[in-house]
């Protein structure tokens, strides 16, 4: 789907650029041909080979599960070592022949077989390996492979194994798993070094999955309820957003990604503040952490203002988001008021996000703002639906918002077009 | 320094090839170490027989296994000698003494003590400690026995008809591994070293 959307936009842009004389019709056609077929076709063997290696890994695990009792123990041991050596040998052979996609598939197979072999030996010798340490070791071996080879598949495996480790360690130890950050930090450093954008997606995704998986123990550690922990997550996401802004000045590929994830998590967290959860459970540590995060957001964002990468209006929007999260323990637990305060703020911030995206020509922010606005309207509709009076109030409010929108949106559109034209002119 | 030492190796096999060799050696050594550890314990002359009560779950990754609980899994520490103050996650060394056809716990220590003549030491980890009753639940690493697919139920049915006991080999530091399974005192599964 994304490829189709991208091609449609590229075709429109190329037509414009041909008209302006920046690109010749022949070059435009070559660009379109390359974009429409080349990339996808290039990636097919790689994807198929890696998927094949994953299937081989699953086959080995199922083979293990069948507990192949008929085969003598020594033969079983020879088989598992041979399989491991063959996989790595195949990776080496493929790399020497210049088949990098197949070499990557061999690396995935080698790493999968290493993990499967640990399980298999545990089965052969009846070792109770219900402790998660061996997954951590598996993860470190994948990281070492990613660094030494270097291999993106091994790096992706490191992220996945780090998450598997954290879920298992949490289940086993019932404590927040901080050891996750050892492989995660090293893997993220390597991702940046390899300049791998998809890897940064994995790094950010696994970071937030870690936060979600460890939420319960983090609440105990910090001394807060679920809503207040989400408020802290919103503040951390804001720090990530502002760091993304700063990074964008040197690396737009990574900076924009960091910004998008921060923006998404901050808004998703903010959307939950209107669901009041009854009591204020935040302790001193919560307030200390929240104030540190808010100060960091304020200082970093102000740095962006002085560097002329952020307007004062957008600085205000970010600070309102931060203040809304910091004041959540005080404002978020009052019957009725929580919805009123945070729903109003959320609607206002959604409109601001559209304006922020428009000013910066940031499509993700525009779409996120519009979706947040529409989603909030729908939520409010269901919240107020019940009595005729409430429904009437909702429609009246909706009407007012739409009329206001009809006045604001054309202005936003004009600014977007003007910004795009300025960009074209430069 | 290291790069100078590695240079001929990398020149000979290339960066990818050198890395593959190092990874294969490290992985092979690690897997061999697990095997060597188990082989050493299985070859140990220290063998005790423990009474067990199995159930039969399925491990998603590793097929069928029988879960084994023992009389020494739940230790009432006030009823035995040795140390009396414990906490979750601590390593525990339990002294076993022969009693008819099986072995029972007589003492528990924080460190590896020299047992009385004829007694043996088994090492475990406290998974749960009840401070009010001074009772500890201990994992010894011998709580699973992997069986061919579908045979777990058969073993469970056999257990219901008669007593099931487990031969456990003990390493020098008290680390335990399953050596065999008995029903009515007769061996039904025996673990070869290789």
Coordinates of C-alpha atoms in Angstrom, one line a residue:
Chain A
X1 CA 0.0 0.0 0.0
X2 CA 2.8 2.4 1.0
X3 CA 4.6 1.7 -2.2
X4 CA 1.4 2.6 -4.3
X5 CA 1.0 5.8 -2.3
X6 CA 4.7 6.7 -2.8
X7 CA 4.5 6.0 -6.5
X8 CA 1.4 8.1 -6.9
X9 CA 3.1 11.0 -5.2
X10 CA 6.4 10.5 -7.1
X11 CA 4.5 10.5 -10.4
X12 CA 2.7 13.8 -9.6
X13 CA 6.0 15.4 -8.4
X14 CA 7.9 14.2 -11.5
X15 CA 5.2 15.6 -13.8
X16 CA 5.6 19.0 -12.0
X17 CA 9.4 18.8 -12.2
X18 CA 9.4 17.9 -15.9
X19 CA 7.1 20.9 -16.5
X20 CA 9.5 23.2 -14.7
X21 CA 12.4 21.7 -16.7
X22 CA 14.3 20.3 -13.7
X23 CA 14.1 16.7 -14.9
X24 CA 14.0 15.5 -18.5
X25 CA 11.1 13.2 -19.5
X26 CA 13.5 10.4 -20.1
X27 CA 15.0 10.7 -16.7
X28 CA 11.5 10.9 -15.1
X29 CA 10.6 7.6 -16.8
X30 CA 13.8 6.0 -15.6
X31 CA 13.2 7.2 -12.0
X32 CA 9.6 5.8 -12.2
X33 CA 10.7 2.5 -13.6
X34 CA 13.4 2.1 -10.9
X35 CA 11.0 3.1 -8.1
X36 CA 8.1 0.9 -9.3
X37 CA 9.9 -2.4 -9.8
X38 CA 13.6 -2.4 -8.8
X39 CA 13.4 -2.1 -5.1
X40 CA 10.7 -4.7 -4.6
X41 CA 12.3 -7.2 -6.9
X42 CA 15.7 -6.7 -5.3
X43 CA 14.4 -7.5 -1.9
X44 CA 12.3 -10.6 -2.8
X45 CA 15.2 -13.2 -2.7
X46 CA 16.5 -11.7 0.5
X47 CA 13.0 -11.9 2.1
X48 CA 12.4 -15.4 0.8
X49 CA 15.8 -16.6 2.0
X50 CA 15.5 -15.2 5.5
X51 CA 11.9 -16.5 5.8
X52 CA 13.2 -19.9 4.7
X53 CA 15.9 -19.7 7.4
X54 CA 13.2 -18.8 10.0
X55 CA 11.1 -21.8 8.8
X56 CA 14.2 -24.1 9.2
X57 CA 14.5 -22.8 12.8
X58 CA 10.9 -23.7 13.5
X59 CA 11.4 -27.1 11.9
X60 CA 14.3 -27.7 14.2
X61 CA 12.3 -26.7 17.3
X62 CA 9.4 -29.0 16.3
X63 CA 11.9 -31.7 15.7
X64 CA 13.2 -31.2 19.2
X65 CA 9.6 -31.2 20.5
X66 CA 9.0 -34.6 19.0
X67 CA 11.8 -35.9 21.3
X68 CA 13.5 -38.1 18.9
X69 CA 14.1 -40.9 21.4
X70 CA 14.9 -43.6 18.7
X71 CA 18.2 -41.9 17.8
X72 CA 21.2 -42.6 20.2
X73 CA 22.3 -39.7 22.3
X74 CA 25.7 -39.4 20.6
X75 CA 24.1 -39.3 17.1
X76 CA 21.7 -36.6 18.3
X77 CA 24.6 -34.5 19.6
X78 CA 26.5 -34.9 16.4
X79 CA 23.5 -33.9 14.4
X80 CA 22.9 -30.7 16.3
X81 CA 26.6 -29.6 16.1
X82 CA 26.7 -30.5 12.4
X83 CA 23.5 -28.5 11.7
X84 CA 25.1 -25.5 13.4
X85 CA 28.4 -25.8 11.5
X86 CA 26.5 -26.3 8.1
X87 CA 24.4 -23.2 8.7
X88 CA 27.4 -21.0 9.4
X89 CA 29.4 -22.6 6.6
X90 CA 26.6 -21.9 4.2
X91 CA 26.6 -18.3 5.3
X92 CA 30.3 -18.0 4.7
X93 CA 30.1 -19.8 1.3
X94 CA 27.2 -17.5 0.2
X95 CA 29.1 -14.4 1.3
X96 CA 32.3 -15.4 -0.6
X97 CA 30.1 -15.9 -3.7
X98 CA 28.7 -12.4 -3.3
X99 CA 25.2 -13.7 -2.4
X100 CA 24.7 -11.4 0.6
X101 CA 21.0 -12.2 0.9
X102 CA 21.7 -15.9 1.3
X103 CA 24.6 -15.1 3.6
X104 CA 22.1 -13.2 5.9
X105 CA 19.7 -16.2 5.7
X106 CA 22.6 -18.4 6.8
X107 CA 23.4 -16.1 9.7
X108 CA 19.7 -16.2 10.8
X109 CA 19.7 -20.0 10.5
X110 CA 23.0 -20.3 12.5
X111 CA 21.7 -18.1 15.3
X112 CA 18.3 -20.0 15.4
X113 CA 20.1 -23.3 15.5
X114 CA 22.3 -22.1 18.4
X115 CA 19.2 -21.3 20.5
X116 CA 17.5 -24.5 19.4
X117 CA 20.6 -26.5 20.3
X118 CA 20.7 -25.1 23.8
X119 CA 17.1 -26.3 24.3
X120 CA 17.9 -29.6 22.7
X121 CA 20.8 -30.3 25.0
X122 CA 18.7 -29.3 27.9
X123 CA 16.1 -31.9 26.7
X124 CA 18.7 -34.6 26.2
X125 CA 20.2 -34.2 29.7
X126 CA 16.9 -33.2 31.4
X127 CA 18.2 -29.8 32.5
X128 CA 15.5 -27.7 34.0
X129 CA 16.2 -24.6 31.9
X130 CA 13.1 -22.7 32.9
X131 CA 15.4 -19.9 34.0
X132 CA 15.8 -17.1 31.3
X133 CA 19.6 -16.7 31.5
X134 CA 20.2 -18.8 28.4
X135 CA 17.9 -16.5 26.3
X136 CA 20.1 -13.6 27.5
X137 CA 23.2 -15.5 26.4
X138 CA 21.6 -16.2 23.0
X139 CA 20.8 -12.5 22.7
X140 CA 24.5 -11.6 23.4
X141 CA 25.7 -14.1 20.8
X142 CA 23.3 -12.5 18.2
X143 CA 24.7 -9.1 19.1
X144 CA 28.3 -10.3 18.8
X145 CA 27.4 -11.7 15.3
X146 CA 25.7 -8.4 14.3
X147 CA 28.8 -6.5 15.3
X148 CA 31.5 -8.8 13.9
X149 CA 30.0 -9.7 10.6
X150 CA 28.3 -7.1 10.4
X151 CA 24.7 -8.4 9.9
X152 CA 21.4 -6.6 10.0
X153 CA 19.5 -9.8 10.4
X154 CA 21.6 -10.7 13.5
X155 CA 20.9 -7.2 14.8
X156 CA 17.1 -7.6 14.3
X157 CA 17.4 -11.0 16.1
X158 CA 19.2 -9.2 19.0
X159 CA 16.2 -6.8 19.5
X160 CA 13.7 -9.7 19.4
X161 CA 15.7 -11.8 21.8
X162 CA 16.1 -8.9 24.2
X163 CA 12.4 -8.6 24.4
X164 CA 11.9 -12.3 24.8
X165 CA 14.5 -12.2 27.6
X166 CA 12.8 -9.2 29.4
X167 CA 9.4 -10.9 29.3
X168 CA 10.8 -14.2 30.6
X169 CA 13.0 -12.5 33.2
X170 CA 10.1 -10.5 34.5
X171 CA 7.9 -13.6 34.8
X172 CA 10.7 -15.4 36.6
X173 CA 12.1 -12.7 38.9
X174 CA 9.0 -10.6 39.3
X175 CA 11.2 -7.5 39.3
X176 CA 11.8 -4.7 36.7
X177 CA 14.3 -6.0 34.2
X178 CA 17.1 -3.4 33.8
X179 CA 19.6 -5.9 32.2
X180 CA 17.5 -5.5 28.9
X181 CA 19.3 -2.1 28.4
X182 CA 22.7 -3.8 28.1
X183 CA 22.0 -5.5 24.7
X184 CA 19.5 -2.8 23.7
X185 CA 22.0 0.1 24.1
X186 CA 24.8 -1.7 22.3
X187 CA 22.3 -2.8 19.5
X188 CA 21.0 0.8 19.2
X189 CA 24.6 2.1 19.0
X190 CA 25.4 -0.5 16.2
X191 CA 22.1 0.4 14.4
X192 CA 23.2 4.1 14.3
X193 CA 26.7 3.1 13.2
X194 CA 25.3 0.9 10.4
X195 CA 22.9 3.8 9.5
X196 CA 20.0 1.3 9.5
X197 CA 16.6 3.1 9.7
X198 CA 14.5 -0.1 10.0
X199 CA 16.8 -1.1 12.9
X200 CA 16.0 2.2 14.7
X201 CA 12.3 1.3 14.2
X202 CA 13.0 -1.9 16.1
X203 CA 15.0 -0.1 18.8
X204 CA 12.2 2.3 19.5
X205 CA 9.5 -0.3 19.3
X206 CA 11.3 -2.7 21.7
X207 CA 12.0 0.2 24.1
X208 CA 8.3 1.0 24.4
X209 CA 7.4 -2.8 24.5
X210 CA 9.9 -3.0 27.4
X211 CA 8.1 -0.1 29.2
X212 CA 4.7 -1.9 28.7
X213 CA 5.9 -5.3 29.8
X214 CA 7.5 -3.9 32.9
X215 CA 4.7 -1.5 33.7
X216 CA 3.4 -3.3 36.8
X217 CA 6.8 -3.6 38.5
X218 CA 7.7 0.0 37.6
X219 CA 4.5 1.1 39.3
X220 CA 5.6 -0.7 42.5
X221 CA 9.1 0.8 42.2
X222 CA 8.1 4.4 41.6
X223 CA 5.0 4.3 43.8
X224 CA 2.1 5.3 41.4
X225 CA -1.0 3.9 39.8
X226 CA -1.3 2.9 36.1
X227 CA -2.5 6.3 34.9
X228 CA 0.3 8.1 36.6
X229 CA 2.9 5.7 35.1
X230 CA 1.4 6.5 31.7
X231 CA 1.8 10.2 32.5
X232 CA 5.5 9.5 33.1
X233 CA 5.7 7.6 29.8
X234 CA 4.2 10.7 28.1
X235 CA 6.9 12.9 29.6
X236 CA 9.6 10.4 28.5
X237 CA 8.1 10.4 25.0
X238 CA 8.2 14.2 25.0
X239 CA 11.9 14.1 25.8
X240 CA 12.3 11.6 22.9
X241 CA 10.3 14.0 20.6
X242 CA 12.5 17.0 21.4
X243 CA 15.7 14.9 21.1
X244 CA 14.4 13.9 17.7
X245 CA 14.0 17.6 16.8
X246 CA 17.6 18.2 17.8
X247 CA 18.9 15.1 15.9
X248 CA 17.0 16.1 12.8
X249 CA 19.4 19.0 12.4
X250 CA 22.2 16.6 11.7
X251 CA 20.4 13.4 10.6
X252 CA 16.9 13.9 9.3
X253 CA 16.4 10.1 8.7
X254 CA 16.9 9.2 12.4
X255 CA 15.7 12.5 13.9
X256 CA 12.3 12.3 12.2
X257 CA 11.8 8.7 13.3
X258 CA 12.6 9.6 16.9
X259 CA 10.3 12.5 16.7
X260 CA 7.4 10.5 15.2
X261 CA 7.6 7.8 17.9
X262 CA 7.8 10.4 20.7
X263 CA 4.9 12.3 19.2
X264 CA 2.8 9.1 18.8
X265 CA 3.4 7.8 22.4
X266 CA 3.0 11.3 23.9
X267 CA -0.4 11.8 22.3
X268 CA -1.5 8.2 22.9
X269 CA -0.6 8.5 26.6
X270 CA -2.3 12.0 26.8
X271 CA -5.5 10.5 25.3
X272 CA -5.8 8.1 28.3
X273 CA -5.7 11.0 30.9
X274 CA -9.4 11.6 30.5
X275 CA -10.2 8.1 31.7
X276 CA -10.1 9.0 35.4
X277 CA -9.0 6.1 37.6
X278 CA -10.2 7.2 41.0
X279 CA -7.3 8.0 43.3
X280 CA -4.0 9.9 43.5
X281 CA -1.3 7.4 44.1
X282 CA 1.8 9.4 43.1
X283 CA 4.6 9.4 45.7
X284 CA 7.6 11.7 46.1
X285 CA 9.7 9.7 43.6
X286 CA 7.0 10.1 40.9
X287 CA 6.9 13.9 41.3
X288 CA 10.7 14.1 41.3
X289 CA 10.9 12.0 38.1
X290 CA 8.1 14.0 36.5
X291 CA 9.8 17.4 37.3
X292 CA 13.2 16.2 36.0
X293 CA 11.5 15.0 32.8
X294 CA 9.5 18.3 32.4
X295 CA 12.6 20.4 33.1
X296 CA 14.5 18.3 30.4
X297 CA 11.7 18.8 27.9
X298 CA 11.5 22.6 28.7
X299 CA 15.3 23.1 28.4
X300 CA 15.8 20.9 25.3
X301 CA 12.8 22.5 23.5
X302 CA 14.0 26.0 24.5
X303 CA 17.4 25.1 22.9
X304 CA 15.5 24.4 19.7
X305 CA 13.7 27.7 19.9
X306 CA 17.0 29.6 20.3
X307 CA 18.5 27.6 17.4
X308 CA 15.4 28.7 15.4
X309 CA 14.3 25.2 14.7
X310 CA 11.1 25.6 16.8
X311 CA 8.6 28.4 17.0
X312 CA 7.4 29.9 20.3
X313 CA 3.9 28.6 19.5
X314 CA 5.2 25.1 19.1
X315 CA 7.3 25.4 22.2
X316 CA 4.0 26.3 24.0
X317 CA 2.3 23.2 22.6
X318 CA 5.0 20.9 23.8
X319 CA 5.1 22.6 27.3
X320 CA 1.2 22.3 27.6
X321 CA 1.6 18.6 26.8
X322 CA 4.3 18.3 29.5
X323 CA 2.3 20.3 32.0
X324 CA -0.8 18.2 31.3
X325 CA 1.2 15.0 32.1
X326 CA 2.9 16.5 35.2
X327 CA -0.4 17.7 36.7
X328 CA -2.2 14.5 36.0
X329 CA -2.1 13.2 39.6
X330 CA -3.8 16.5 40.7
X331 CA -6.3 16.9 37.8
X332 CA -6.9 13.4 36.6
X333 CA -8.8 11.9 39.5
X334 CA -11.8 14.1 39.9
X335 CA -15.2 12.7 38.8
X336 CA -16.4 14.5 35.7
X337 CA -13.6 17.1 35.6
X338 CA -11.0 14.8 34.3
X339 CA -13.0 14.3 31.1
X340 CA -13.7 18.0 30.8
X341 CA -10.2 19.2 31.3
X342 CA -8.3 16.5 29.4
X343 CA -10.8 16.1 26.5
X344 CA -10.7 19.9 26.0
X345 CA -6.9 19.9 26.2
X346 CA -6.6 16.9 23.8
X347 CA -8.8 18.5 21.2
X348 CA -6.9 21.8 21.4
X349 CA -3.6 19.9 21.2
X350 CA -4.8 17.8 18.2
X351 CA -5.5 21.1 16.3
X352 CA -2.1 22.4 17.4
X353 CA -0.4 19.2 16.1
X354 CA -2.0 19.8 12.7
X355 CA -0.6 23.3 12.8
X356 CA 2.8 22.1 14.0
X357 CA 2.9 19.6 11.1
X358 CA 1.7 22.2 8.6
X359 CA 4.4 24.7 9.7
X360 CA 7.2 22.1 9.5
X361 CA 5.8 20.3 6.4
X362 CA 5.7 17.2 8.6
X363 CA 3.1 14.9 7.1
X364 CA 3.1 12.4 10.0
X365 CA 2.2 15.2 12.5
X366 CA -0.6 16.4 10.2
X367 CA -2.1 13.0 9.9
X368 CA -1.6 12.1 13.6
X369 CA -3.3 15.4 14.6
X370 CA -6.3 14.8 12.3
X371 CA -6.7 11.2 13.4
X372 CA -6.4 12.3 17.1
X373 CA -9.0 15.0 16.5
X374 CA -11.4 12.6 14.8
X375 CA -10.9 9.9 17.3
X376 CA -11.5 12.2 20.2
X377 CA -14.7 13.5 18.6
X378 CA -15.9 9.9 18.2
X379 CA -15.0 9.1 21.8
X380 CA -16.8 12.1 23.1
X381 CA -19.8 11.1 21.1
X382 CA -20.0 7.7 22.8
X383 CA -19.3 9.3 26.2
X384 CA -22.2 11.8 25.9
X385 CA -24.6 9.5 24.0
X386 CA -27.3 8.3 26.4
X387 CA -29.8 11.0 27.1
X388 CA -31.3 13.2 24.4
X389 CA -29.9 16.2 26.1
X390 CA -26.4 14.9 26.2
X391 CA -26.6 13.8 22.5
X392 CA -27.9 17.2 21.6
X393 CA -25.0 18.8 23.6
X394 CA -22.6 16.6 21.7
X395 CA -24.0 17.5 18.3
X396 CA -24.1 21.2 19.2
X397 CA -20.4 20.9 20.3
X398 CA -19.6 19.0 17.2
X399 CA -21.2 21.7 15.1
X400 CA -19.3 24.5 16.8
X401 CA -16.0 22.5 16.4
X402 CA -16.7 21.9 12.7
X403 CA -17.6 25.6 12.1
X404 CA -14.4 26.6 13.9
X405 CA -12.5 24.0 11.9
X406 CA -14.0 25.4 8.6
X407 CA -12.5 28.8 9.6
X408 CA -9.1 27.5 10.8
X409 CA -8.4 24.7 8.2
X410 CA -8.4 26.9 5.1
X411 CA -5.8 29.1 6.9
X412 CA -3.8 26.0 7.7
X413 CA -4.0 24.8 4.1
X414 CA -2.9 28.2 2.8
X415 CA 0.1 28.1 5.1
X416 CA 0.9 24.5 4.0
X417 CA 0.8 25.4 0.4
X418 CA 2.9 28.5 1.0
X419 CA 5.5 26.5 2.9
X420 CA 5.6 23.9 0.2
X421 CA 6.1 26.6 -2.5
X422 CA 8.9 28.2 -0.4
X423 CA 10.5 24.8 -0.2
X424 CA 10.2 24.3 -4.0
X425 CA 11.6 27.8 -4.6
X426 CA 14.8 27.1 -2.6
Chain B
X1 CA 47.6 -4.4 19.0
X2 CA 44.7 -6.7 18.6
X3 CA 44.1 -5.6 15.0
X4 CA 47.7 -6.4 14.2
X5 CA 47.4 -9.8 15.7
X6 CA 44.1 -10.4 13.8
X7 CA 45.4 -9.0 10.5
X8 CA 46.8 -12.2 9.0
X9 CA 43.7 -14.1 10.1
X10 CA 41.4 -11.5 8.4
X11 CA 43.7 -11.4 5.3
X12 CA 43.4 -15.2 5.0
X13 CA 39.6 -15.7 5.6
X14 CA 38.2 -12.2 5.1
X15 CA 36.3 -10.2 7.8
X16 CA 33.0 -12.2 7.3
X17 CA 34.9 -15.6 7.3
X18 CA 37.0 -14.7 10.4
X19 CA 33.9 -13.6 12.2
X20 CA 32.0 -16.8 11.3
X21 CA 35.0 -18.9 12.5
X22 CA 35.1 -17.1 15.9
X23 CA 31.3 -17.3 16.3
X24 CA 31.2 -21.1 15.4
X25 CA 34.1 -21.8 17.9
X26 CA 32.4 -19.8 20.7
X27 CA 29.0 -21.4 20.1
X28 CA 30.5 -24.9 19.9
X29 CA 32.6 -24.3 23.1
X30 CA 29.5 -23.1 25.0
X31 CA 27.3 -26.0 23.9
X32 CA 30.2 -28.4 24.7
X33 CA 30.5 -26.9 28.2
X34 CA 26.9 -27.6 28.9
X35 CA 27.3 -31.2 27.8
X36 CA 30.6 -31.6 29.7
X37 CA 29.0 -30.4 32.9
X38 CA 26.2 -32.9 32.6
X39 CA 28.5 -35.8 31.7
X40 CA 30.7 -35.1 34.8
X41 CA 27.7 -35.3 37.0
X42 CA 26.2 -38.4 35.4
X43 CA 29.6 -40.1 35.9
X44 CA 29.7 -39.2 39.6
X45 CA 29.4 -42.2 42.0
X46 CA 27.1 -40.1 44.2
X47 CA 23.6 -41.3 43.4
X48 CA 20.5 -40.9 45.6
X49 CA 17.0 -42.2 45.0
X50 CA 14.1 -39.7 45.7
X51 CA 10.4 -40.4 45.8
X52 CA 8.4 -38.4 43.3
X53 CA 4.9 -37.4 42.3
X54 CA 4.7 -36.4 38.6
X55 CA 2.2 -34.5 36.5
X56 CA 2.2 -34.2 32.8
X57 CA 2.2 -30.8 31.1
X58 CA 3.7 -30.0 27.7
X59 CA 6.6 -27.7 27.0
X60 CA 5.8 -25.6 23.9
X61 CA 9.4 -25.7 22.7
X62 CA 10.6 -29.0 23.9
X63 CA 7.7 -31.5 23.6
X64 CA 6.5 -33.8 26.4
X65 CA 8.0 -33.9 29.9
X66 CA 7.0 -35.1 33.3
X67 CA 7.1 -32.6 36.1
X68 CA 8.6 -34.2 39.2
X69 CA 8.0 -33.1 42.7
X70 CA 9.9 -34.6 45.6
X71 CA 9.5 -35.0 49.4
X72 CA 12.6 -32.7 49.7
X73 CA 10.9 -30.0 47.5
X74 CA 9.0 -28.6 50.4
X75 CA 11.3 -28.4 53.5
X76 CA 10.0 -27.7 56.9
X77 CA 13.2 -26.1 58.2
X78 CA 12.3 -26.3 61.9
X79 CA 12.0 -30.1 61.6
X80 CA 15.6 -30.5 60.3
X81 CA 19.0 -29.3 61.5
X82 CA 21.3 -26.6 60.1
X83 CA 20.6 -22.9 59.3
X84 CA 17.2 -21.5 60.1
X85 CA 17.2 -18.1 58.5
X86 CA 16.4 -18.0 54.8
X87 CA 15.2 -15.8 51.9
X88 CA 13.7 -16.2 48.4
X89 CA 16.3 -16.9 45.7
X90 CA 19.1 -18.1 48.1
X91 CA 21.2 -21.2 47.3
X92 CA 20.5 -24.0 49.8
X93 CA 22.6 -27.1 50.5
X94 CA 20.5 -30.0 51.8
X95 CA 22.0 -32.9 53.6
X96 CA 20.3 -36.2 52.6
X97 CA 20.5 -39.5 54.5
X98 CA 19.4 -43.0 53.3
X99 CA 16.0 -44.1 54.7
X100 CA 14.7 -47.5 53.5
X101 CA 14.8 -47.4 49.7
X102 CA 14.9 -43.6 49.4
X103 CA 16.7 -40.6 50.8
X104 CA 15.3 -37.9 53.1
X105 CA 16.5 -34.4 54.2
X106 CA 18.1 -34.1 57.6
X107 CA 19.8 -30.6 57.5
X108 CA 20.0 -27.5 55.4
X109 CA 23.0 -25.0 55.1
X110 CA 23.9 -21.8 53.4
X111 CA 27.3 -23.3 52.4
X112 CA 28.6 -26.7 51.3
X113 CA 29.2 -28.5 54.6
X114 CA 30.9 -31.9 55.0
X115 CA 28.0 -34.4 55.4
X116 CA 27.9 -37.1 58.1
X117 CA 29.3 -40.5 57.0
X118 CA 27.0 -42.1 54.4
X119 CA 25.1 -38.9 53.8
X120 CA 25.1 -36.7 50.6
X121 CA 24.7 -33.0 49.8
X122 CA 22.3 -31.8 47.1
X123 CA 22.3 -28.1 46.0
X124 CA 19.1 -26.1 45.3
X125 CA 17.6 -22.7 45.1
X126 CA 14.8 -21.4 47.3
X127 CA 11.9 -20.4 45.0
X128 CA 9.5 -19.5 47.9
X129 CA 10.2 -19.0 51.6
X130 CA 7.3 -18.9 54.1
X131 CA 8.7 -16.9 57.1
X132 CA 5.8 -17.6 59.4
X133 CA 6.0 -21.4 59.1
X134 CA 9.7 -21.5 58.3
X135 CA 9.0 -23.6 55.3
X136 CA 11.0 -23.4 52.0
X137 CA 10.1 -24.5 48.5
X138 CA 13.3 -25.6 46.8
X139 CA 14.2 -26.1 43.1
X140 CA 17.0 -28.6 42.5
X141 CA 17.1 -28.5 38.7
X142 CA 15.7 -32.0 38.5
X143 CA 12.0 -31.1 38.2
X144 CA 11.6 -32.1 34.6
X145 CA 12.1 -35.4 32.8
X146 CA 11.7 -35.3 29.0
X147 CA 9.9 -38.3 27.5
X148 CA 9.1 -39.3 23.9
X149 CA 6.0 -37.6 22.6
X150 CA 2.8 -39.2 24.1
X151 CA 4.7 -41.2 26.8
X152 CA 4.1 -38.7 29.6
X153 CA 0.6 -39.9 30.1
X154 CA 1.7 -43.5 30.2
X155 CA 4.2 -42.7 32.9
X156 CA 1.6 -40.8 34.9
X157 CA -0.8 -43.8 34.7
X158 CA 2.0 -46.1 35.9
X159 CA 2.7 -43.7 38.8
X160 CA -1.0 -44.0 39.9
X161 CA -0.6 -47.7 40.1
X162 CA 2.7 -47.8 42.0
X163 CA 5.5 -45.7 43.5
X164 CA 7.7 -43.7 41.2
X165 CA 11.2 -42.8 42.2
X166 CA 14.1 -41.0 40.6
X167 CA 17.8 -41.8 40.6
X168 CA 19.7 -38.5 41.0
X169 CA 23.4 -38.1 40.3
X170 CA 25.2 -35.5 42.4
X171 CA 28.2 -33.5 41.4
X172 CA 31.0 -32.5 43.8
X173 CA 29.3 -29.2 44.6
X174 CA 25.9 -30.9 45.1
X175 CA 24.5 -30.0 41.6
X176 CA 22.0 -32.6 40.6
X177 CA 20.9 -34.3 37.4
X178 CA 18.4 -37.1 36.7
X179 CA 20.1 -40.4 36.0
X180 CA 17.0 -42.7 35.7
X181 CA 13.4 -43.3 36.6
X182 CA 12.1 -46.3 38.6
X183 CA 8.6 -47.8 39.0
X184 CA 8.3 -50.2 41.9
X185 CA 12.0 -50.0 42.3
X186 CA 12.6 -51.3 38.8
X187 CA 14.4 -49.0 36.3
X188 CA 12.2 -47.9 33.4
X189 CA 14.3 -45.1 32.0
X190 CA 18.1 -45.0 32.3
X191 CA 20.2 -42.1 31.0
X192 CA 23.3 -43.1 29.1
X193 CA 26.1 -40.5 29.3
X194 CA 26.3 -40.3 25.5

